[in-house]
Short mmCIF file of C-alpha atoms and ligand atoms in Angstrom, two decimals:
data_model
loop_
_atom_site.label_atom_id
_atom_site.label_comp_id
_atom_site.label_asym_id
_atom_site.label_seq_id
_atom_site.Cartn_x
_atom_site.Cartn_y
_atom_site.Cartn_z
CA MET A 1 14.52 -0.40 15.36
CA THR A 2 16.78 -2.93 13.77
CA PRO A 3 14.84 -4.37 11.26
CA PHE A 4 17.48 -6.92 9.75
CA ALA A 5 19.48 -8.55 11.72
CA LEU A 6 21.28 -12.49 12.15
CA LYS A 7 19.24 -15.03 14.11
CA ASN A 8 20.22 -18.22 13.94
CA GLY A 9 23.46 -17.33 10.99
CA GLN A 10 20.72 -16.04 8.73
CA LEU A 11 20.20 -12.42 7.82
CA CYS A 12 16.49 -11.50 8.29
CA ALA A 13 13.50 -9.01 7.70
CA GLU A 14 11.84 -9.08 11.23
CA ALA A 15 10.87 -12.48 11.94
CA VAL A 16 11.79 -13.94 7.94
CA THR A 17 14.86 -15.03 6.74
CA PHE A 18 16.22 -13.24 3.34
CA SER A 19 16.79 -16.57 1.81
CA ASP A 20 13.19 -17.37 2.14
CA ILE A 21 12.09 -14.18 0.44
CA ALA A 22 14.70 -14.93 -2.15
CA GLU A 23 13.22 -18.30 -2.82
CA ARG A 24 9.37 -16.98 -2.90
CA PHE A 25 10.29 -13.05 -5.38
CA GLY A 26 13.01 -13.75 -7.39
CA THR A 27 16.07 -11.13 -7.23
CA PRO A 28 16.71 -8.25 -7.28
CA CYS A 29 14.19 -7.51 -4.63
CA TYR A 30 13.66 -5.02 -2.88
CA VAL A 31 11.95 -5.58 1.09
CA TYR A 32 10.50 -3.20 2.81
CA SER A 33 9.99 -3.98 7.15
CA ARG A 34 6.22 -2.20 7.79
CA ALA A 35 7.59 -2.17 11.76
CA ALA A 36 10.52 -0.10 10.63
CA LEU A 37 8.56 2.20 8.28
CA GLU A 38 5.97 2.58 11.59
CA ALA A 39 8.54 3.02 14.10
CA ALA A 40 10.26 6.04 11.85
CA LEU A 41 7.26 7.90 10.86
CA ASP A 42 6.29 7.34 15.39
CA GLU A 43 9.44 8.64 16.17
CA PHE A 44 8.07 12.20 14.64
CA HIS A 45 4.69 12.24 15.75
CA GLN A 46 6.14 11.00 19.92
CA GLU A 47 7.20 14.80 19.77
CA LEU A 48 4.34 16.46 18.20
CA ILE A 49 2.37 15.13 21.11
CA GLY A 50 0.37 18.20 21.68
CA VAL A 51 1.13 20.78 18.92
CA ASP A 52 -0.86 21.52 16.42
CA SER A 53 1.18 20.09 13.64
CA LEU A 54 1.17 16.99 10.39
CA VAL A 55 3.48 15.49 9.31
CA CYS A 56 4.30 15.33 5.02
CA TYR A 57 6.04 12.16 3.91
CA ALA A 58 8.03 13.23 1.05
CA VAL A 59 6.28 10.42 -2.04
CA LYS A 60 9.44 11.02 -4.39
CA ALA A 61 11.50 9.05 -1.77
CA ASN A 62 9.73 6.12 -2.07
CA SER A 63 6.27 6.10 -3.76
CA ASN A 64 5.30 2.06 -3.61
CA LEU A 65 1.35 2.55 -2.59
CA ALA A 66 2.26 -0.17 -0.24
CA VAL A 67 4.34 2.16 1.68
CA LEU A 68 2.23 4.50 1.29
CA ASN A 69 -0.89 2.90 2.97
CA VAL A 70 1.46 2.20 5.84
CA PHE A 71 1.70 6.02 6.70
CA ALA A 72 -1.79 7.32 5.26
CA GLN A 73 -2.68 4.32 8.37
CA ARG A 74 -0.75 5.99 10.84
CA GLY A 75 -2.16 10.06 10.53
CA ALA A 76 0.42 10.88 8.25
CA GLY A 77 0.09 13.30 4.95
CA PHE A 78 2.20 14.23 2.06
CA ASP A 79 4.16 16.08 0.16
CA ILE A 80 3.79 15.62 -3.53
CA VAL A 81 5.11 16.98 -6.61
CA SER A 82 3.16 15.74 -9.72
CA THR A 83 0.04 14.33 -10.51
CA GLY A 84 1.98 11.07 -10.54
CA GLU A 85 2.29 11.43 -7.19
CA LEU A 86 -0.87 12.45 -6.30
CA LYS A 87 -2.95 9.77 -7.79
CA ARG A 88 -0.09 7.34 -6.32
CA ALA A 89 -0.81 8.80 -2.36
CA LEU A 90 -4.45 9.07 -2.86
CA ALA A 91 -5.02 5.54 -4.25
CA ALA A 92 -3.33 4.96 -1.10
CA GLY A 93 -6.11 6.29 0.72
CA ALA A 94 -4.23 9.36 1.65
CA THR A 95 -6.74 12.76 2.90
CA PRO A 96 -6.60 15.61 -0.48
CA LYS A 97 -6.56 17.78 3.51
CA LYS A 98 -3.20 16.53 4.05
CA ILE A 99 -1.40 17.17 0.68
CA VAL A 100 0.71 19.64 0.02
CA PHE A 101 2.54 19.94 -3.41
CA SER A 102 5.94 20.66 -4.01
CA GLY A 103 8.06 21.18 -7.33
CA VAL A 104 9.46 24.28 -9.95
CA GLY A 105 7.55 23.14 -13.12
CA LYS A 106 3.70 22.75 -12.33
CA SER A 107 1.97 21.99 -15.08
CA LYS A 108 -1.68 23.89 -15.75
CA SER A 109 -2.91 20.45 -16.00
CA GLU A 110 -1.48 19.47 -12.60
CA MET A 111 -2.92 22.37 -10.41
CA GLU A 112 -6.63 22.43 -12.41
CA PHE A 113 -5.68 18.29 -10.84
CA ALA A 114 -4.87 19.34 -7.14
CA LEU A 115 -7.28 21.76 -7.06
CA SER A 116 -10.29 19.78 -8.23
CA VAL A 117 -9.06 16.95 -5.93
CA GLY A 118 -9.25 20.30 -2.97
CA ILE A 119 -5.36 20.15 -0.99
CA LEU A 120 -4.01 21.33 1.60
CA CYS A 121 -1.61 23.78 -0.04
CA PHE A 122 0.35 24.30 -2.57
CA ASN A 123 3.94 25.49 -2.50
CA VAL A 124 4.27 27.87 -5.15
CA GLU A 125 8.02 28.15 -6.39
CA SER A 126 8.34 31.26 -8.40
CA ALA A 127 6.45 34.50 -9.40
CA PRO A 128 4.96 33.12 -12.81
CA GLU A 129 3.43 30.29 -10.94
CA LEU A 130 1.79 32.45 -8.44
CA ASP A 131 -0.15 33.94 -11.96
CA ARG A 132 -0.86 31.12 -12.65
CA LEU A 133 -1.64 29.06 -10.85
CA ASN A 134 -4.17 32.12 -10.02
CA GLU A 135 -4.99 31.54 -13.24
CA VAL A 136 -6.06 28.09 -13.27
CA ALA A 137 -7.89 28.03 -10.15
CA ALA A 138 -10.32 31.17 -11.37
CA HIS A 139 -10.55 29.28 -14.58
CA LEU A 140 -12.50 26.41 -12.02
CA GLY A 141 -13.84 28.59 -9.87
CA LYS A 142 -11.48 28.51 -7.20
CA LYS A 143 -9.25 29.64 -4.21
CA ALA A 144 -5.55 28.14 -3.71
CA PRO A 145 -4.32 27.96 -0.58
CA ILE A 146 -0.57 29.01 -1.24
CA SER A 147 2.35 29.37 0.36
CA LEU A 148 5.70 30.54 -1.27
CA ARG A 149 8.80 28.45 -1.01
CA VAL A 150 11.69 30.69 0.08
CA ASN A 151 15.23 30.01 -0.09
CA PRO A 152 16.69 31.37 3.08
CA ASN A 153 20.41 31.06 2.17
CA VAL A 154 21.84 28.58 4.69
CA ASP A 155 24.33 26.00 4.41
CA ALA A 156 23.55 23.07 4.47
CA LYS A 157 26.47 21.42 4.47
CA THR A 158 25.71 18.50 2.37
CA HIS A 159 26.71 17.04 -0.94
CA PRO A 160 25.83 19.87 -3.37
CA TYR A 161 23.33 17.86 -5.42
CA ILE A 162 20.92 17.63 -2.43
CA SER A 163 21.66 20.55 -1.70
CA THR A 164 18.62 23.21 -2.11
CA GLY A 165 18.08 26.03 0.74
CA LEU A 166 21.21 28.54 -1.61
CA LYS A 167 20.98 30.87 -4.22
CA GLU A 168 22.10 29.42 -6.83
CA ASN A 169 19.69 26.53 -6.82
CA LYS A 170 16.49 26.27 -8.39
CA PHE A 171 13.80 25.96 -5.77
CA GLY A 172 12.12 28.72 -4.17
CA VAL A 173 12.23 32.50 -4.32
CA ALA A 174 14.79 35.06 -2.80
CA TYR A 175 14.66 35.38 0.44
CA GLU A 176 14.86 39.24 -0.34
CA ASP A 177 12.02 39.13 -2.92
CA ALA A 178 9.45 36.38 -0.60
CA LEU A 179 8.06 39.92 0.87
CA LYS A 180 6.95 41.51 -2.31
CA LEU A 181 5.78 38.07 -3.66
CA TYR A 182 3.64 37.52 -0.99
CA GLN A 183 2.16 41.59 -0.88
CA HIS A 184 1.54 40.38 -4.88
CA ALA A 185 0.15 37.36 -3.75
CA ALA A 186 -2.45 38.96 -1.54
CA SER A 187 -3.01 41.01 -4.45
CA LEU A 188 -4.49 37.81 -6.81
CA PRO A 189 -8.36 37.26 -6.03
CA ASN A 190 -7.85 33.77 -6.50
CA LEU A 191 -5.17 32.84 -3.76
CA GLU A 192 -5.51 32.58 -0.30
CA ILE A 193 -2.18 33.14 1.39
CA VAL A 194 -2.40 30.19 4.24
CA GLY A 195 1.88 29.44 5.02
CA ILE A 196 5.24 29.06 4.23
CA ASP A 197 7.63 27.19 3.05
CA CYS A 198 11.32 25.76 2.52
CA HIS A 199 13.12 23.42 2.10
CA ILE A 200 17.23 23.12 2.12
CA GLY A 201 18.92 19.82 1.27
CA SER A 202 18.60 16.05 2.21
CA GLN A 203 20.65 13.98 4.36
CA LEU A 204 21.37 16.83 7.08
CA LEU A 205 23.45 15.45 9.80
CA ASP A 206 23.94 18.69 11.81
CA PRO A 207 20.64 19.99 13.00
CA ALA A 208 22.01 23.46 13.30
CA PRO A 209 20.93 24.54 9.68
CA PHE A 210 17.47 23.65 10.44
CA ALA A 211 17.34 26.18 13.22
CA GLU A 212 18.80 29.33 11.45
CA ALA A 213 16.63 28.69 8.30
CA LEU A 214 14.11 28.79 10.85
CA ASP A 215 15.31 32.22 12.01
CA LYS A 216 15.42 33.70 8.77
CA ILE A 217 11.68 32.25 7.88
CA LEU A 218 10.32 33.35 11.23
CA LEU A 219 11.87 37.01 10.75
CA LEU A 220 9.88 37.33 7.31
CA ILE A 221 7.09 36.10 9.12
CA ASP A 222 6.71 38.96 11.01
CA GLN A 223 7.50 41.65 8.40
CA LEU A 224 4.81 40.06 6.86
CA ALA A 225 2.67 40.76 10.15
CA ALA A 226 3.91 44.15 9.73
CA LYS A 227 2.00 44.08 5.39
CA GLY A 228 -1.26 42.62 7.04
CA ILE A 229 -1.05 38.98 5.57
CA HIS A 230 -0.70 36.49 8.26
CA LEU A 231 -0.22 32.48 7.96
CA HIS A 232 -1.54 29.78 9.34
CA HIS A 233 1.31 27.41 8.55
CA ILE A 234 4.75 26.97 8.87
CA ASP A 235 6.26 23.87 6.45
CA LEU A 236 9.31 23.30 7.47
CA GLY A 237 9.94 20.85 4.64
CA GLY A 238 12.00 17.73 5.29
CA GLY A 239 15.96 16.39 4.96
CA LEU A 240 16.44 14.90 8.33
CA GLY A 241 19.14 12.65 7.41
CA ILE A 242 19.92 8.40 8.06
CA GLN A 243 22.63 6.42 9.11
CA TYR A 244 24.41 4.73 5.96
CA LYS A 245 27.79 4.04 7.52
CA ASP A 246 29.22 5.22 9.91
CA GLU A 247 28.17 8.73 10.26
CA GLN A 248 25.90 9.64 13.08
CA ALA A 249 22.33 10.50 12.37
CA PRO A 250 20.72 13.32 14.90
CA THR A 251 17.54 12.28 16.97
CA VAL A 252 13.91 13.80 15.50
CA LYS A 253 14.22 14.95 19.35
CA SER A 254 17.25 16.67 18.88
CA TYR A 255 16.39 18.01 15.36
CA LEU A 256 12.55 19.25 16.49
CA GLN A 257 13.71 20.38 20.47
CA PRO A 258 14.64 23.70 18.12
CA LEU A 259 12.31 23.99 16.40
CA LEU A 260 9.36 23.98 18.84
CA LYS A 261 11.09 26.24 21.47
CA LYS A 262 10.76 28.92 18.47
CA LEU A 263 8.20 28.16 17.42
CA LYS A 264 6.16 27.94 20.57
CA ASP A 265 4.26 31.10 21.83
CA ARG A 266 3.41 31.24 17.58
CA SER A 267 0.05 30.21 16.49
CA LEU A 268 1.05 28.06 13.30
CA LYS A 269 0.52 25.40 12.40
CA ILE A 270 3.71 23.44 11.79
CA LEU A 271 3.95 21.26 8.94
CA LEU A 272 7.20 18.92 7.84
CA GLU A 273 8.12 16.89 4.98
CA PRO A 274 10.82 14.15 5.61
CA GLY A 275 11.32 11.62 3.24
CA ARG A 276 14.78 9.33 3.51
CA ARG A 277 14.21 9.86 7.23
CA LEU A 278 10.75 7.77 6.98
CA VAL A 279 11.99 5.21 4.49
CA GLY A 280 15.89 5.32 3.69
CA ASN A 281 16.25 2.62 6.77
CA ALA A 282 13.48 0.06 5.84
CA GLY A 283 14.33 -0.53 3.19
CA VAL A 284 16.89 -4.11 1.50
CA LEU A 285 17.94 -4.78 -2.05
CA LEU A 286 18.14 -8.72 -2.30
CA THR A 287 20.48 -9.87 -4.45
CA GLN A 288 22.51 -12.53 -5.49
CA VAL A 289 26.07 -13.52 -6.78
CA GLU A 290 26.20 -14.10 -10.63
CA TYR A 291 30.21 -14.80 -11.12
CA LEU A 292 33.16 -14.38 -9.16
CA LYS A 293 35.85 -11.88 -11.13
CA PRO A 294 38.99 -11.89 -9.24
CA GLY A 295 41.96 -9.93 -11.53
CA GLU A 296 45.75 -9.18 -11.10
CA VAL A 297 43.76 -5.19 -9.80
CA LYS A 298 40.55 -5.77 -8.38
CA ASN A 299 38.56 -8.62 -7.98
CA PHE A 300 34.96 -8.55 -9.43
CA ALA A 301 32.18 -9.78 -8.13
CA VAL A 302 28.46 -9.18 -10.56
CA ILE A 303 25.82 -9.82 -8.94
CA ASP A 304 22.10 -9.48 -10.14
CA ALA A 305 21.20 -5.75 -9.51
CA ALA A 306 22.76 -2.67 -11.36
CA MET A 307 22.89 0.75 -10.94
CA ASN A 308 19.52 0.31 -13.18
CA ASP A 309 17.92 -0.99 -9.98
CA LEU A 310 20.05 1.11 -7.26
CA ALA A 311 21.23 4.38 -9.10
CA ARG A 312 22.86 6.40 -6.05
CA PRO A 313 26.22 4.39 -5.54
CA SER A 314 27.14 5.61 -9.35
CA LEU A 315 24.73 9.03 -8.68
CA TYR A 316 25.75 10.16 -5.84
CA ASP A 317 28.34 7.87 -5.06
CA ALA A 318 26.79 7.30 -2.34
CA TRP A 319 28.12 4.35 0.08
CA HIS A 320 25.45 1.47 1.11
CA ASN A 321 26.66 -1.16 3.44
CA ILE A 322 26.57 -4.70 1.25
CA VAL A 323 26.38 -7.88 3.98
CA PRO A 324 26.18 -11.67 2.58
CA VAL A 325 22.29 -13.26 3.76
CA VAL A 326 24.02 -16.42 5.20
CA PRO A 327 28.13 -15.14 6.14
CA ARG A 328 30.60 -17.70 5.10
CA SER A 329 33.67 -18.08 7.60
CA GLY A 330 36.28 -18.56 5.35
CA LYS A 331 38.83 -15.40 4.67
CA SER A 332 37.82 -12.02 3.46
CA ILE A 333 38.94 -10.49 0.14
CA ASN A 334 38.13 -6.88 -1.02
CA TRP A 335 35.54 -6.89 -3.83
CA GLU A 336 34.39 -4.19 -6.59
CA VAL A 337 30.41 -4.50 -6.51
CA VAL A 338 29.08 -4.78 -9.65
CA GLY A 339 25.85 -4.89 -11.63
CA PRO A 340 25.36 -6.28 -15.02
CA ILE A 341 24.77 -3.43 -17.20
CA CYS A 342 27.59 -1.93 -19.85
CA GLU A 343 28.80 1.35 -18.07
CA SER A 344 32.18 1.24 -15.89
CA GLY A 345 30.18 3.89 -13.59
CA ASP A 346 27.83 0.24 -12.60
CA PHE A 347 28.94 0.01 -9.07
CA LEU A 348 27.22 -0.94 -5.90
CA GLY A 349 29.68 -0.75 -3.94
CA HIS A 350 33.81 -0.65 -4.05
CA ASP A 351 36.65 -2.04 -1.38
CA ARG A 352 34.08 -4.24 -0.39
CA PRO A 353 35.75 -7.20 2.39
CA LEU A 354 33.31 -9.79 1.96
CA SER A 355 33.31 -13.74 1.99
CA ILE A 356 31.57 -14.51 -1.15
CA GLU A 357 30.53 -17.50 -3.73
CA PRO A 358 28.73 -17.29 -6.84
CA GLY A 359 25.18 -17.47 -5.53
CA ASP A 360 25.30 -16.76 -2.32
CA LEU A 361 22.75 -14.17 -1.37
CA LEU A 362 23.11 -10.41 -0.46
CA ALA A 363 21.57 -7.63 0.75
CA ILE A 364 22.18 -3.94 0.58
CA MET A 365 21.34 -1.92 3.22
CA SER A 366 19.21 1.45 4.00
CA VAL A 367 17.86 1.81 -0.06
CA GLY A 368 14.54 2.20 1.37
CA ALA A 369 14.41 5.98 0.31
CA TYR A 370 15.57 6.75 -3.62
CA GLY A 371 16.27 3.25 -4.64
CA MET A 372 13.44 1.94 -6.28
CA ALA A 373 11.62 5.46 -6.85
CA MET A 374 15.33 6.68 -8.48
CA SER A 375 15.42 3.18 -10.65
CA SER A 376 14.69 2.86 -14.66
CA ASN A 377 14.60 -0.09 -17.19
CA TYR A 378 18.74 0.88 -18.80
CA ASN A 379 19.82 -2.00 -20.56
CA THR A 380 15.73 -3.35 -20.76
CA ARG A 381 16.31 -4.43 -17.38
CA PRO A 382 12.52 -5.25 -15.70
CA ARG A 383 12.25 -3.92 -12.33
CA ALA A 384 12.64 -5.61 -9.25
CA ALA A 385 9.81 -6.94 -7.55
CA GLU A 386 9.14 -4.97 -4.23
CA VAL A 387 7.78 -7.28 -1.24
CA MET A 388 6.72 -5.81 2.45
CA VAL A 389 7.35 -7.78 6.00
CA ASP A 390 5.20 -7.30 8.29
CA GLN A 391 5.95 -10.13 11.71
CA SER A 392 6.33 -12.87 9.82
CA GLN A 393 4.31 -12.43 6.47
CA VAL A 394 5.88 -11.25 3.38
CA PHE A 395 3.63 -9.56 0.80
CA LEU A 396 4.34 -9.11 -3.06
CA VAL A 397 3.46 -4.98 -3.16
CA ARG A 398 4.88 -4.90 -6.63
CA ARG A 399 5.69 -7.49 -8.62
CA ARG A 400 8.60 -8.11 -10.77
CA GLU A 401 8.18 -6.42 -14.24
CA THR A 402 8.41 -8.39 -17.55
CA VAL A 403 10.06 -8.11 -20.47
CA GLU A 404 7.13 -7.90 -22.48
CA ASP A 405 5.57 -4.80 -19.62
CA LEU A 406 8.56 -2.99 -21.03
CA LEU A 407 7.50 -3.90 -24.64
CA ALA A 408 4.10 -3.52 -24.50
CA LEU A 409 4.68 0.34 -24.84
CA GLU A 410 6.21 1.00 -27.88
CA CYS A 411 5.75 -0.37 -31.72
CA LEU A 412 6.75 -0.50 -34.97
CA LEU A 413 6.57 1.51 -37.67
CA PRO A 414 3.36 1.29 -39.55
C1 PLP B 501 13.07 15.94 -1.33
C2 PLP B 501 12.12 16.91 -1.32
C3 PLP B 501 11.54 16.27 0.72
C4 PLP B 501 12.10 15.24 1.16
O1 PLP B 501 13.44 15.32 1.52
P1 PLP B 501 14.26 13.99 2.27
O2 PLP B 501 15.68 14.50 1.87
O3 PLP B 501 13.89 12.66 1.86
O4 PLP B 501 14.09 14.09 4.06
C5 PLP B 501 10.71 17.35 0.83
N1 PLP B 501 9.93 17.74 0.38
C6 PLP B 501 10.29 18.53 0.05
C7 PLP B 501 9.89 20.01 -1.26
C8 PLP B 501 11.59 18.01 -1.28
O5 PLP B 501 11.79 18.40 -2.84
#
């Protein structure tokens, strides 16, 4: 599925040229392909036909309401980490009974709200969280459905900032403590144990660690059963990687088949929490070249998008392909592609061979995940617009912020 391709010398999103989008909505602008979003979710659903399962999209990867709505319409559930994300999912048409709540720091009010909505499961990450949730549920006269997020201590071999399944991470409960904590949970009257959960990291390109984690979790499930604790579901988290450059991303089939085989004879519902995989390659950041500053040591192309719009290059040293919307035939030279922000770390790409002139449009590829979602207003830069393309139509799904929007939240001293 290549929703973004050259047609008649112009880069297009489905059937619309990026030049048209820039003219109508301005730059910088996030552009999503509805077909690409749907295809990514369908790839999971295809492998899960006939399997008792639920794909819970990890909202944090891209929380735009229209994106969530596309997934909700196709039957997806949601993995949320805050009241804000829960309200987004509900506003986008999510079914509460398809929502799981992850995160190490759930506040009392977040628990109250999720309980009142009636979500599928709280993925609990510590002993004190069990006690707090039990108390909050008791106060509301409810039983909170829970899983424990267990840290299987496998090495996901990814960037240290996005590896979450090792002992030194803040996430989850230690594998060795899980049995004891489940027994504690079973003793709390306002909790109902429904499952077990793990999430070992992000942008994983090797399916092996997932299988390794599952083996450990299954061992634990057997130990729990021996103690009379029976689970209804197993949540294998997210983390499946995508292709950004020349890496080989596994197919969903090669990721899921080994896991489904291990789970075949268990009567466990399977939950998955993919984020990046569902949205990463479905989004592009459309931007314009403002100035060219060729120099003795480096050539700088200053564009109108910056690290506040797309933090991944500065934050993780992530590589995103940068391609001209209307390619020129002239000779390419290497450019440092940078934004207008007053930080040396404000770059979108290093050493990119491009043939460009001021005013040219560029597309920064594979930014559908952790792009807009991690954007900020640094340098009082209003956030970019977001649009969704559906075949030959383009819909504005978040209007560009104005400076007035930003100032409206502040006031002078009396
Ligand atoms: C971030 C996160 C996900 C999604 O991760 P991806 O790498 O985007 O698939 C899923 N589950 C939990 C608990 C997370 O924190």
